[in-house]
Coordinates of C-alpha atoms in Angstrom, one line a residue:
M1 CA 13.1 -16.8 0.5
I2 CA 13.5 -20.4 -0.4
V3 CA 11.0 -22.8 1.2
T4 CA 12.6 -25.9 2.7
L5 CA 10.9 -29.2 3.3
K6 CA 11.3 -28.8 7.1
E7 CA 9.6 -25.4 7.2
K8 CA 6.7 -26.3 4.9
P9 CA 5.7 -30.1 5.0
W10 CA 3.0 -29.5 2.3
S11 CA 5.8 -28.6 -0.2
R12 CA 6.7 -32.3 -0.5
F13 CA 3.3 -32.8 -2.2
A14 CA 3.1 -29.5 -4.0
F15 CA 6.3 -29.9 -6.0
P16 CA 5.5 -33.3 -7.5
L17 CA 2.0 -32.2 -8.2
A18 CA 3.3 -29.1 -10.0
I19 CA 5.7 -31.1 -12.1
F20 CA 3.0 -33.6 -13.0
T21 CA 0.6 -30.8 -14.0
L22 CA 3.3 -29.1 -16.2
I23 CA 4.1 -32.4 -18.0
S24 CA 0.4 -33.0 -18.6
I25 CA -0.1 -29.6 -20.1
F26 CA 2.9 -29.9 -22.4
S27 CA 1.8 -33.4 -23.5
F28 CA -1.7 -32.2 -24.3
F29 CA -0.5 -29.2 -26.4
G30 CA 2.1 -31.2 -28.1
G31 CA -0.5 -33.7 -29.3
Y32 CA -2.9 -30.9 -30.3
I33 CA -0.3 -29.2 -32.4
N34 CA 0.8 -32.5 -34.0
A35 CA -2.8 -33.2 -34.9
E36 CA -3.4 -29.7 -36.2
Y37 CA -0.4 -29.8 -38.6
S38 CA -0.7 -33.5 -39.6
E39 CA -1.0 -34.0 -43.3
N40 CA -0.6 -37.8 -43.7
F41 CA -3.8 -39.9 -43.2
Y42 CA -5.1 -43.4 -44.1
V43 CA -8.0 -43.5 -46.4
V44 CA -10.2 -46.5 -47.2
K45 CA -12.5 -46.7 -50.2
S46 CA -15.8 -48.5 -50.2
N47 CA -18.5 -48.3 -52.8
S48 CA -16.9 -45.3 -54.5
E49 CA -16.9 -43.4 -51.2
E50 CA -13.7 -42.5 -49.4
Y51 CA -13.4 -42.6 -45.6
L52 CA -10.7 -41.0 -43.5
V53 CA -9.5 -43.3 -40.7
I54 CA -9.4 -41.4 -37.4
E55 CA -8.6 -44.1 -34.9
Q56 CA -8.4 -47.8 -34.4
V57 CA -10.3 -49.3 -31.4
G58 CA -9.7 -53.0 -31.1
D59 CA -10.7 -54.6 -34.4
K60 CA -12.8 -51.6 -35.5
F61 CA -11.9 -48.4 -37.3
I62 CA -13.5 -45.0 -36.6
T63 CA -13.8 -43.3 -39.9
V64 CA -15.4 -40.2 -41.4
P65 CA -16.4 -39.6 -45.0
I66 CA -14.0 -37.3 -46.8
D67 CA -14.0 -35.4 -50.1
L68 CA -10.4 -35.7 -51.3
S69 CA -10.8 -32.9 -53.8
T70 CA -11.5 -30.3 -51.0
N71 CA -10.1 -32.2 -48.0
E72 CA -13.4 -31.6 -46.3
V73 CA -14.9 -34.2 -43.9
T74 CA -18.5 -34.5 -42.7
S75 CA -19.5 -34.6 -39.1
E76 CA -20.8 -38.2 -39.3
Y77 CA -18.6 -40.8 -37.7
I78 CA -18.7 -44.4 -39.0
V79 CA -17.4 -47.5 -37.4
I80 CA -15.9 -50.1 -39.8
E81 CA -15.2 -53.6 -38.6
Q82 CA -11.8 -55.0 -39.7
K83 CA -13.1 -58.1 -41.5
S84 CA -10.6 -58.8 -44.3
D85 CA -9.4 -61.9 -46.2
L86 CA -7.6 -62.6 -49.4
K87 CA -10.7 -62.5 -51.5
N88 CA -12.1 -59.3 -50.0
P89 CA -9.3 -57.3 -48.5
V90 CA -9.8 -54.0 -46.8
I91 CA -7.3 -51.7 -48.6
F92 CA -5.9 -48.6 -46.9
K93 CA -4.2 -46.0 -48.9
K94 CA -1.9 -43.4 -47.2
E95 CA -2.8 -39.9 -48.5
R96 CA -1.0 -36.7 -48.0
L97 CA -3.6 -33.9 -47.6
E98 CA -1.9 -30.6 -48.1
G99 CA -3.0 -28.2 -45.4
G100 CA -4.7 -30.9 -43.4
I101 CA -8.4 -31.7 -43.3
I102 CA -11.2 -29.2 -43.1
V103 CA -13.9 -29.8 -40.5
P104 CA -17.2 -28.0 -41.1
S105 CA -18.4 -25.8 -38.3
S106 CA -21.6 -27.0 -36.7

């Protein structure tokens, strides 16, 4: 029982929609798994506090405070502007956090 395009005209739209949906689902779970098992992060230090860089949006960085001894982050997000020059550079350090980061449950 194979459906042909002549018998069911709606199948012309259903097949590409199904393919698009499957690709979207696989992309989402691939990114989720990659983020879950990621152990390499960028950390910036400011005033003896360390911040984990989550994302860059334009010239700003979305960061979260992190305790590198426990790999635990807080639930407070901080936006840092990328203002850097030779006298006052913003220095990022790549850290390998074994087991990933620990996010406290709210």
